[in-house]
XYZ file of C-alpha atoms in Angstrom:
97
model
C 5.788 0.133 -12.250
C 3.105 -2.949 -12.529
C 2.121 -4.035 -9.406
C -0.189 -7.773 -8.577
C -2.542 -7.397 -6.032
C -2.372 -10.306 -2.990
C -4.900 -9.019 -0.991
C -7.350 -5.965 -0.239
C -7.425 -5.670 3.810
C -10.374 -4.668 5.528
C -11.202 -0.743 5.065
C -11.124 1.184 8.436
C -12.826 3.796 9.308
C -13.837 6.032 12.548
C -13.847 9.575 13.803
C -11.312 12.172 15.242
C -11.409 15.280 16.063
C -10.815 16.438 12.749
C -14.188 14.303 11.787
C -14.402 10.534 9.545
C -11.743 9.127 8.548
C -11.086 6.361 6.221
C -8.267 4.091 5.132
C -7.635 0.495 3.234
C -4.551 -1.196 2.633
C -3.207 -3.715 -0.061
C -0.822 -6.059 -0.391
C 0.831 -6.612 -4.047
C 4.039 -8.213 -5.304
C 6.307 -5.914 -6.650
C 8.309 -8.016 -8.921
C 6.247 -10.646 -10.744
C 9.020 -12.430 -12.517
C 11.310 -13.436 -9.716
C 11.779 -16.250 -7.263
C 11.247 -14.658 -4.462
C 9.152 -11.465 -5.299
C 8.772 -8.472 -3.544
C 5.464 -7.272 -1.266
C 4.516 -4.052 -0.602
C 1.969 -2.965 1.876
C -0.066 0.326 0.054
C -1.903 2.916 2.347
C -5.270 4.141 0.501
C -6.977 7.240 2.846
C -10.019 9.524 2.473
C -11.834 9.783 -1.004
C -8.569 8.083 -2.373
C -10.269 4.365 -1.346
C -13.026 4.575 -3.165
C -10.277 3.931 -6.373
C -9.712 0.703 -4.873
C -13.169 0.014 -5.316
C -14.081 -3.235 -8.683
C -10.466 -4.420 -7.387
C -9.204 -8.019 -6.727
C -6.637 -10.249 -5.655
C -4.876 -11.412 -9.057
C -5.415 -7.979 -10.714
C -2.565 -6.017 -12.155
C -2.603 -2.591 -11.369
C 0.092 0.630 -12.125
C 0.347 2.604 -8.221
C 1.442 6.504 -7.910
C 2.791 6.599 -4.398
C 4.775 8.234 -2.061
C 6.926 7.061 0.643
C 7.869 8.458 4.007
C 11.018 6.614 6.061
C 10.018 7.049 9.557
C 12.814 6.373 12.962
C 11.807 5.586 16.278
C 13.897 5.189 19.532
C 13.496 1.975 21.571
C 13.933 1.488 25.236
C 17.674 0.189 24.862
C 18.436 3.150 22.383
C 18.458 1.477 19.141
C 16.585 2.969 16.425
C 13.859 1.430 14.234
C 12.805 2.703 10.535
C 9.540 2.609 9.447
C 8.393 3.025 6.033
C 5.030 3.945 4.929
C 4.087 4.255 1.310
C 0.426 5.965 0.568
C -1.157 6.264 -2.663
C -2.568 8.996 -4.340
C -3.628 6.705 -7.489
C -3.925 3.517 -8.453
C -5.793 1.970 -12.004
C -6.005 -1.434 -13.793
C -3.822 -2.656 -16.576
C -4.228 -5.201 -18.663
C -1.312 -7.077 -18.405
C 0.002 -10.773 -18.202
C 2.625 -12.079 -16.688
């Protein structure tokens, strides 16, 4: 599927104790052609980022991810789900919409 980018965040980057790290994430609409599109936040980590790299906002792009649905517990006992989509691959299409 054809993705628009919205925005590149910031890349972040430090060091654990498994050594440097890196990760960037980017917002795109998922469904161009609607009202009310879609947005996805992407996860881009390690050597992966440097794909994101001649990039805008405004570009369309075609994303491989995969996506992980993650629950947590709160105080009161109700549980909150968490999904977190990182990509493995991500290239520029020419494309108009």
């Amino acid at each position: 599927m054809n993705y628009k980018i919205k925005e590149i965040l910031p890349l972040q980057q430090g060091t654990s104790e498994r050594g440097n790290w890196q990760s960037q994430e980017v917002i795109v609409e998922e469904n161009m052609n609607v009202q009310y599109p879609n947005q996805l936040l992407l996860r881009f980590r390690g050597e992966k980022v440097s794909q994101l790299n001649g990039l805008k906002a405004g570009d369309v792009v075609e994303v491989m991810y995969a996506s992980t649905v993650r629950a947590y517990n709160t105080k009161d006992g109700r549980k909150i789900y968490n999904t977190e989509i990182n990509c493995w691959s991500v290239k520029k299409v020419e494309q108009v919409f």
